[in-house]
XYZ file of C-alpha atoms in Angstrom:
560
model
C 25.725 4.843 21.136
C 29.125 6.566 21.331
C 32.053 6.950 18.967
C 35.328 7.331 20.934
C 36.751 9.609 18.264
C 33.749 11.814 17.646
C 31.527 11.595 20.734
C 27.823 10.754 20.882
C 26.052 9.788 17.689
C 22.532 10.880 16.915
C 20.259 8.120 15.615
C 18.004 9.602 12.909
C 14.258 9.391 13.371
C 12.501 6.636 11.436
C 10.612 8.932 9.076
C 9.277 7.481 5.824
C 9.094 10.385 3.374
C 7.554 10.310 -0.083
C 10.833 9.586 -1.808
C 11.577 6.614 0.433
C 8.071 5.264 -0.082
C 8.310 5.613 -3.856
C 11.711 3.921 -3.803
C 10.242 1.057 -1.791
C 7.323 0.719 -4.206
C 9.681 0.697 -7.171
C 11.827 -1.954 -5.521
C 8.759 -4.089 -4.800
C 7.083 -3.251 -8.111
C 6.858 -6.855 -9.272
C 4.751 -7.757 -6.223
C 2.390 -4.878 -7.010
C 2.247 -5.644 -10.735
C 1.691 -9.363 -10.134
C -1.055 -8.668 -7.595
C -2.740 -6.291 -10.048
C -2.607 -8.841 -12.878
C -3.965 -11.589 -10.612
C -6.753 -9.317 -9.356
C -7.754 -8.352 -12.896
C -7.595 -11.959 -14.119
C -9.696 -13.246 -11.230
C -12.281 -10.483 -11.681
C -12.621 -11.092 -15.419
C -12.790 -14.876 -14.925
C -15.569 -14.495 -12.392
C -17.395 -12.113 -14.725
C -17.226 -14.588 -17.583
C -18.680 -17.466 -15.540
C -21.286 -15.369 -13.717
C -24.907 -15.737 -14.842
C -26.156 -12.421 -16.303
C -28.527 -10.464 -14.074
C -31.049 -7.984 -15.478
C -32.609 -4.985 -13.787
C -36.087 -3.493 -14.363
C -37.731 -0.654 -12.453
C -41.039 1.166 -12.038
C -41.647 4.708 -10.810
C -44.630 4.776 -8.463
C -46.299 7.810 -6.916
C -48.202 7.035 -3.714
C -51.035 9.065 -2.241
C -53.860 8.697 0.287
C -56.969 6.938 -1.125
C -59.446 9.748 -0.406
C -62.512 11.603 -1.532
C -63.427 14.933 -0.052
C -65.950 13.354 2.228
C -63.692 10.585 3.392
C -60.849 13.031 3.806
C -62.957 15.133 6.097
C -64.089 12.051 7.956
C -60.724 10.462 8.445
C -58.614 13.591 8.710
C -55.943 12.292 6.263
C -53.591 14.757 4.571
C -52.717 15.060 0.912
C -48.994 15.036 1.650
C -47.222 12.170 3.362
C -44.872 12.779 6.258
C -41.486 11.084 6.256
C -42.773 8.537 8.758
C -45.797 7.752 6.567
C -43.545 7.389 3.507
C -41.260 4.980 5.362
C -44.357 3.016 6.385
C -45.474 2.659 2.770
C -41.956 1.543 1.748
C -42.127 -1.225 4.348
C -45.640 -2.166 3.181
C -44.498 -2.373 -0.436
C -41.650 -4.716 0.539
C -43.893 -6.856 2.795
C -44.882 -10.475 2.416
C -48.553 -9.486 1.986
C -47.731 -7.657 -1.236
C -45.318 -10.414 -2.339
C -48.046 -13.033 -1.813
C -50.365 -10.956 -3.997
C -47.692 -10.838 -6.727
C -47.314 -14.626 -6.579
C -51.078 -15.021 -6.834
C -51.615 -12.487 -9.630
C -48.759 -13.770 -11.777
C -49.363 -17.460 -10.962
C -45.804 -17.949 -9.796
C -44.392 -20.868 -7.881
C -41.691 -18.798 -6.157
C -41.994 -18.305 -2.383
C -42.766 -14.688 -1.437
C -39.533 -14.311 0.540
C -37.498 -15.161 -2.549
C -39.236 -12.461 -4.558
C -38.608 -9.950 -1.782
C -34.911 -10.762 -2.031
C -34.970 -9.559 -5.653
C -36.814 -6.311 -4.813
C -35.417 -2.953 -3.732
C -37.453 0.187 -2.988
C -35.833 3.626 -3.041
C -37.609 6.927 -2.232
C -36.717 9.898 -4.443
C -35.801 12.922 -2.369
C -38.615 14.946 -0.786
C -41.287 13.462 -3.022
C -43.923 10.756 -2.825
C -42.256 8.888 -5.684
C -40.723 5.449 -5.118
C -38.443 3.477 -7.419
C -39.303 -0.244 -7.401
C -36.367 -2.246 -8.794
C -36.280 -5.970 -9.452
C -33.237 -8.077 -10.385
C -33.624 -11.368 -12.225
C -31.693 -13.607 -14.585
C -34.572 -13.316 -17.100
C -35.087 -9.787 -18.506
C -38.797 -10.373 -19.253
C -39.402 -11.756 -15.803
C -37.561 -8.783 -14.213
C -39.953 -6.350 -15.945
C -42.970 -8.524 -15.118
C -42.071 -8.701 -11.439
C -41.481 -4.932 -11.230
C -44.940 -4.290 -12.708
C -46.410 -7.026 -10.509
C -45.112 -5.449 -7.301
C -46.411 -2.017 -8.322
C -49.857 -3.356 -9.195
C -49.951 -5.625 -6.166
C -49.145 -2.733 -3.891
C -51.840 -0.517 -5.440
C -54.421 -3.290 -5.130
C -53.494 -3.789 -1.497
C -53.827 -0.056 -0.867
C -57.293 0.046 -2.447
C -58.514 -3.018 -0.609
C -57.226 -1.523 2.573
C -59.188 1.634 1.728
C -62.353 -0.421 1.208
C -61.894 -2.088 4.554
C -61.432 1.283 6.164
C -64.531 2.539 4.327
C -66.670 -0.357 5.551
C -65.424 0.160 9.053
C -66.235 3.868 8.862
C -69.691 3.107 7.404
C -70.468 0.663 10.206
C -69.383 3.291 12.712
C -71.651 5.882 11.077
C -74.676 3.545 11.013
C -74.142 2.643 14.665
C -74.009 6.332 15.495
C -77.126 6.906 13.383
C -79.073 4.223 15.293
C -78.047 5.713 18.610
C -79.114 9.198 17.540
C -82.433 7.869 16.188
C -83.195 6.209 19.506
C -82.371 9.417 21.282
C -84.622 11.343 18.951
C -87.525 9.016 19.782
C -86.840 9.464 23.466
C -86.790 13.251 23.089
C -90.104 13.218 21.198
C -91.739 11.202 24.009
C -90.354 13.568 26.640
C -91.529 16.617 24.745
C -95.060 15.247 24.444
C -95.224 14.570 28.180
C -93.540 17.775 29.417
C -94.952 21.147 30.466
C -94.501 23.959 28.002
C -92.151 25.712 30.481
C -89.692 22.757 30.348
C -89.597 22.285 26.558
C -86.723 24.642 25.662
C -83.772 22.355 26.627
C -85.448 19.333 25.058
C -86.134 21.191 21.844
C -82.523 22.409 21.627
C -81.169 18.864 22.073
C -83.664 17.562 19.511
C -82.415 20.137 17.002
C -78.784 19.054 17.576
C -79.686 15.370 17.137
C -81.514 16.153 13.900
C -78.466 18.082 12.649
C -76.114 15.169 13.459
C -78.473 12.691 11.751
C -78.535 14.851 8.651
C -74.752 14.944 8.524
C -74.487 11.170 8.927
C -77.081 10.590 6.214
C -75.074 12.873 3.880
C -71.859 10.914 4.510
C -73.626 7.601 4.101
C -74.983 8.820 0.790
C -71.422 9.633 -0.359
C -70.123 6.232 0.763
C -73.015 4.313 -0.765
C -71.264 3.940 -4.156
C -68.129 2.016 -3.167
C -66.515 1.913 -6.628
C -66.939 5.641 -7.063
C -65.517 6.365 -3.633
C -62.505 4.062 -3.598
C -59.871 5.331 -5.934
C -56.238 6.440 -5.764
C -53.678 5.009 -3.380
C -51.067 5.724 -5.996
C -50.279 5.600 -9.691
C -47.520 4.296 -11.944
C -45.534 7.175 -13.425
C -43.149 5.031 -15.468
C -43.819 1.433 -16.379
C -41.149 -1.231 -16.446
C -39.202 -1.750 -19.669
C -37.653 -5.093 -20.576
C -33.870 -4.493 -20.130
C -31.650 -5.126 -23.106
C -28.316 -5.332 -21.271
C -27.501 -7.075 -17.992
C -26.281 -5.038 -15.049
C -24.069 -7.954 -14.002
C -21.553 -9.032 -14.965
C -19.737 -6.144 -16.637
C -16.359 -7.478 -17.791
C -14.750 -4.068 -18.307
C -15.928 -2.776 -14.959
C -14.833 -6.035 -13.342
C -11.450 -5.710 -15.048
C -10.918 -2.169 -13.742
C -12.149 -2.963 -10.237
C -10.116 -6.183 -10.111
C -7.024 -4.348 -11.285
C -7.480 -1.579 -8.719
C -8.160 -4.072 -5.944
C -5.148 -6.149 -6.969
C -2.870 -3.112 -7.099
C -4.109 -1.981 -3.691
C -3.525 -5.449 -2.287
C -0.094 -5.457 -3.943
C 0.861 -2.149 -2.320
C -0.333 -3.441 1.041
C 1.621 -6.669 0.560
C 4.698 -4.684 -0.479
C 4.459 -2.586 2.686
C 4.067 -5.713 4.828
C 7.026 -7.353 3.092
C 9.051 -4.195 3.613
C 8.236 -4.113 7.323
C 9.051 -7.804 7.764
C 12.108 -7.721 5.513
C 15.328 -7.270 7.486
C 17.505 -6.907 4.400
C 19.483 -3.743 3.782
C 18.637 -2.599 0.288
C 18.994 1.169 0.495
C 20.821 3.965 2.246
C 18.075 4.648 4.781
C 17.946 1.002 5.907
C 21.718 0.853 6.229
C 21.894 4.059 8.255
C 19.190 2.741 10.573
C 20.952 -0.613 11.023
C 24.270 1.042 11.907
C 22.891 3.592 14.342
C 23.127 6.550 11.993
C 26.616 5.946 10.608
C 27.012 7.827 7.313
C 26.746 5.863 4.072
C 29.790 7.104 2.177
C 29.060 5.390 -1.138
C 26.577 3.145 -2.920
C 28.270 0.866 -5.442
C 26.167 -0.710 -8.212
C 26.930 -4.163 -9.578
C 25.904 -4.882 -13.144
C 27.194 -6.661 -16.235
C 29.817 -4.032 -17.011
C 31.119 -3.735 -13.433
C 30.454 -6.758 -11.266
C 31.920 -7.496 -7.873
C 34.920 -9.441 -9.176
C 36.347 -6.721 -11.434
C 38.510 -3.688 -10.876
C 35.975 -1.390 -12.467
C 37.920 1.733 -11.470
C 40.708 0.439 -13.725
C 38.889 -1.098 -16.697
C 35.785 1.139 -16.863
C 36.601 4.526 -15.317
C 33.433 6.140 -16.751
C 31.047 3.518 -15.322
C 28.655 4.424 -12.474
C 30.505 2.033 -10.149
C 33.758 3.904 -10.804
C 32.066 7.160 -9.919
C 30.817 5.517 -6.729
C 34.434 4.777 -5.740
C 35.439 8.360 -6.508
C 32.528 9.456 -4.308
C 33.856 7.172 -1.573
C 37.289 8.730 -1.915
C 35.871 12.244 -1.561
C 33.538 11.382 1.316
C 36.309 9.620 3.229
C 38.499 12.690 2.921
C 35.796 14.859 4.473
C 34.838 12.201 7.032
C 38.454 12.162 8.210
C 38.746 15.942 8.405
C 40.566 16.972 11.554
C 41.934 13.487 12.302
C 45.222 11.781 11.604
C 43.897 9.569 8.807
C 46.701 7.467 7.338
C 45.604 3.834 7.714
C 42.164 2.359 6.911
C 40.736 -1.143 7.029
C 37.694 -2.315 5.108
C 35.705 -5.066 6.767
C 32.172 -6.483 6.766
C 29.841 -8.284 9.127
C 30.024 -11.588 7.242
C 31.714 -13.026 4.166
C 31.039 -12.201 0.514
C 29.834 -8.628 0.974
C 32.276 -7.041 -1.498
C 34.912 -5.625 0.854
C 37.867 -6.897 -1.217
C 36.498 -5.342 -4.401
C 35.782 -2.065 -2.618
C 39.259 -2.004 -1.065
C 40.987 -2.593 -4.411
C 38.930 -0.049 -6.360
C 39.177 2.554 -3.614
C 42.966 2.130 -3.541
C 43.103 2.713 -7.321
C 40.994 5.888 -7.130
C 43.032 7.180 -4.164
C 46.299 6.628 -6.046
C 44.911 8.362 -9.133
C 43.976 11.321 -6.939
C 47.663 11.739 -6.072
C 47.879 9.764 -2.805
C 50.804 7.347 -2.496
C 48.749 4.273 -1.597
C 49.521 0.733 -0.524
C 46.804 -1.937 -0.688
C 47.300 -4.774 1.830
C 45.448 -8.085 1.950
C 45.032 -8.476 5.731
C 42.638 -11.427 5.411
C 45.195 -14.130 6.071
C 42.544 -16.838 6.606
C 40.779 -16.524 3.219
C 42.845 -14.093 1.134
C 41.406 -13.047 -2.256
C 43.546 -10.215 -3.607
C 46.319 -12.449 -4.857
C 43.815 -14.661 -6.728
C 41.881 -11.690 -8.121
C 45.123 -10.099 -9.394
C 47.091 -13.299 -10.194
C 49.844 -12.501 -7.692
C 52.167 -14.697 -5.676
C 51.066 -14.683 -2.024
C 54.148 -16.322 -0.517
C 55.924 -13.030 0.128
C 53.236 -11.176 1.995
C 51.881 -9.685 5.208
C 52.204 -12.674 7.537
C 55.935 -12.974 6.790
C 56.416 -9.207 7.088
C 54.891 -9.071 10.594
C 57.056 -11.952 11.732
C 60.089 -10.276 10.076
C 60.813 -13.261 7.860
C 61.202 -10.956 4.861
C 61.999 -7.304 4.265
C 59.351 -4.789 3.214
C 60.856 -4.314 -0.236
C 60.377 -8.036 -0.967
C 56.623 -7.842 -0.285
C 55.820 -4.688 -2.240
C 54.280 -5.235 -5.680
C 54.361 -2.055 -7.781
C 51.610 -1.376 -10.346
C 51.173 0.670 -13.492
C 48.880 2.997 -11.541
C 51.280 5.688 -10.324
C 51.481 5.736 -6.555
C 49.800 2.340 -5.968
C 51.524 -0.756 -4.579
C 50.159 -4.105 -3.346
C 51.088 -6.358 -0.415
C 49.471 -9.821 -0.426
C 48.444 -11.804 2.651
C 51.330 -14.230 2.726
C 51.070 -17.812 4.006
C 48.239 -18.461 6.481
C 49.677 -18.438 10.034
C 48.216 -20.416 12.950
C 47.369 -17.207 14.837
C 46.191 -14.466 12.419
C 44.335 -12.429 15.058
C 47.327 -12.247 17.333
C 49.623 -11.201 14.473
C 47.265 -8.430 13.301
C 47.027 -6.963 16.812
C 50.698 -7.396 17.637
C 53.472 -4.838 18.053
C 54.954 -6.160 14.825
C 51.857 -4.960 12.965
C 52.094 -1.570 14.658
C 55.759 -1.293 13.659
C 54.938 -2.300 10.059
C 52.266 0.385 9.813
C 54.679 3.006 11.083
C 57.250 1.904 8.524
C 54.700 2.045 5.708
C 53.610 5.544 6.722
C 57.119 6.697 5.888
C 56.607 5.717 2.226
C 52.853 6.073 1.681
C 50.168 8.673 2.265
C 47.424 6.062 2.627
C 47.372 2.449 3.812
C 44.258 0.529 2.662
C 43.754 -2.920 4.203
C 41.268 -5.646 3.257
C 40.367 -7.211 6.639
C 38.391 -10.376 7.513
C 34.702 -10.053 8.468
C 33.929 -8.953 12.024
C 31.526 -11.625 13.254
C 33.211 -14.958 12.362
C 36.688 -14.112 13.695
C 38.417 -11.482 15.845
C 40.993 -10.473 13.210
C 39.220 -7.267 12.156
C 38.693 -6.261 15.784
C 42.385 -6.667 16.516
C 43.302 -4.753 13.386
C 40.801 -1.953 14.123
C 42.638 -1.198 17.323
C 45.913 -0.411 15.513
C 44.653 1.559 12.467
C 43.273 5.073 12.208
C 39.866 4.286 10.696
C 37.489 1.442 9.882
C 35.035 1.241 6.982
C 32.192 -1.298 7.044
C 31.104 -2.805 3.706
C 27.510 -4.060 3.436
C 25.964 -6.083 0.595
C 22.534 -4.779 -0.463
C 21.257 -8.205 -1.532
C 22.786 -10.474 1.095
C 23.283 -8.486 4.308
C 20.737 -8.453 7.125
C 20.168 -5.813 9.775
C 20.918 -7.987 12.793
C 24.425 -9.113 11.712
C 25.320 -5.599 10.578
C 24.122 -4.158 13.881
C 26.085 -6.801 15.784
C 29.237 -5.968 13.811
C 28.860 -2.263 14.600
C 28.334 -3.076 18.278
C 31.542 -5.157 18.411
C 33.544 -2.410 16.734
C 32.134 0.134 19.160
C 33.066 -1.990 22.160
C 36.747 -1.980 21.241
C 36.730 1.734 20.446
C 37.204 1.382 16.685
C 36.925 4.588 14.673
C 34.094 3.518 12.346
C 33.982 6.406 9.873
C 31.054 5.077 7.860
C 29.743 2.370 5.580
C 29.655 1.399 1.910
C 26.605 -0.252 0.351
C 27.500 -2.643 -2.464
C 25.388 -4.493 -5.034
C 23.010 -1.545 -5.275
C 20.457 -1.846 -8.062
C 21.955 0.151 -10.966
C 18.430 1.399 -11.730
C 18.335 3.219 -8.391
C 17.482 6.889 -8.910
C 20.854 8.346 -7.869
C 22.959 5.722 -9.633
C 20.878 5.876 -12.793
C 21.068 9.663 -12.883
C 24.856 9.557 -12.766
C 25.010 6.783 -15.363
C 22.973 8.845 -17.818
C 25.158 11.900 -17.142
C 28.502 10.133 -17.488
C 27.394 8.386 -20.689
C 27.030 11.834 -22.256
C 30.634 12.625 -21.571
C 29.973 14.739 -18.508
C 31.889 13.896 -15.370
C 33.843 11.073 -17.022
C 35.535 13.465 -19.411
C 36.125 15.967 -16.622
C 37.768 13.334 -14.430
C 40.106 12.298 -17.240
C 41.078 15.893 -17.873
C 41.806 16.422 -14.198
C 43.920 13.300 -14.099
C 45.908 14.482 -17.056
C 46.476 17.930 -15.550
C 47.881 16.325 -12.413
C 50.339 14.292 -14.501
C 48.656 10.996 -13.468
C 48.600 8.209 -16.047
C 45.160 6.532 -16.298
C 45.514 2.850 -17.047
C 43.419 1.777 -20.050
C 41.784 -1.613 -20.466
C 44.654 -2.668 -22.737
C 47.465 -1.909 -20.268
C 48.704 -4.351 -17.623
C 48.143 -3.251 -14.036
C 51.477 -4.597 -12.899
C 54.849 -3.233 -13.993
C 57.802 -5.294 -15.046
C 57.067 -9.006 -15.314
C 53.859 -8.929 -13.209
C 50.832 -10.694 -14.754
C 47.793 -8.832 -16.215
C 44.480 -8.386 -14.459
C 42.067 -11.330 -14.743
């Protein structure tokens, strides 16, 4: 994008810094607060209607069901490996154990339902398991936790008995085989020559040794109750819980609030991305291709968009915004022949007339001989805002129906005069771009340092485009609550196409609670800059109009 007067423009990168994000969150704070309140209310409501759930647990240590003899026989270890521990966890949470619990406690619940209430958690590098059961009845929760622990231990012991019987059967089978072999060896020894007896005697000794070992093991296994023990033990029995684990209204309130606030922030970000309004300086700069925002004007009860706040409330934040505009325009025009300026907007009702009038007042008070012209001949507002007669105005001046002195309305602000729009002609655009308008501007430059013109909006009609081609600079006014990015961008594009010198923009209807505006408001209320500005005005021999003085001199009417 190019500016004919200043060359290429650099479009700033779309970087969202912390300050911009915080400003966005503050602007969308009601969405976030409402989402947080809804989240908290929903969470608490659900907690109040949720059936209480109780939690009981048992600590269970598991171990191999062994005696020394069986340990030697089976080769089991005292310590479980991680794989063995995982296996026992799966066994504990199996349907076989659940069926035993149903049987032992005479329950009517299906085993799968009980398993859904059970959780088993190993504790670190130990053989200790935590069996936890959730139930709506606290007594039943404790009973089920104990039932699963006891059911598991019973299953382990019965499994050990089965393994014992299997091992015993294996030993007796081996014993019978060895006994038969012993009988065979005895027969062979009786029938063999003495020279051939050595190998047979050695084998017979080995068979006798194996039979003795088997008989010893069978003797150990003969007392089943004495042998089968262990499998695990309960370290901590279940206690009937006194308080439910669910619901917890306070926890639900906090979690619901946090979830709601998070959802509110997310919704605010989505709304911000989808919102094409222009509510802050960054959005306006992006919509205009990086054009500088020369002022942000707040509207509030003390300085709304229909008042000359620079006249009636010189210490208000809006008045300071117009002084900021005056200063920024002076620096924006550095190095250029800046004598005539139009204020326009993309569409109607964006505050350009109010900005033009207040800027003209602040410029005149700064010592510039200023003339304010209503160049919106289709829908003029200055004459109505200031209770002036519009019949002797701009349209008749351009067509040379009246002399300049007849159209000039002096004011009580030293150095400020007004020219109204005049009667609406059939061809406003042609008049504003005509040689007559050029000649009028040249004539006015002989009497005034600054010519400020309130022009029609850019998009509906071509008047502002025609006028931009004959003035030194153009200022685009954008309404923070009403303007949208697409129309503003289209207005900038049209001005660029005709080579208008668009020096910057003004953002109106800014929230007075915005950080920058609020900071100035607090400072000026303490007598800071407001008092300084009045002192400067006095030192320059400029008379500041109070709220009790008429704006117009002579017989002119007062401000509305």
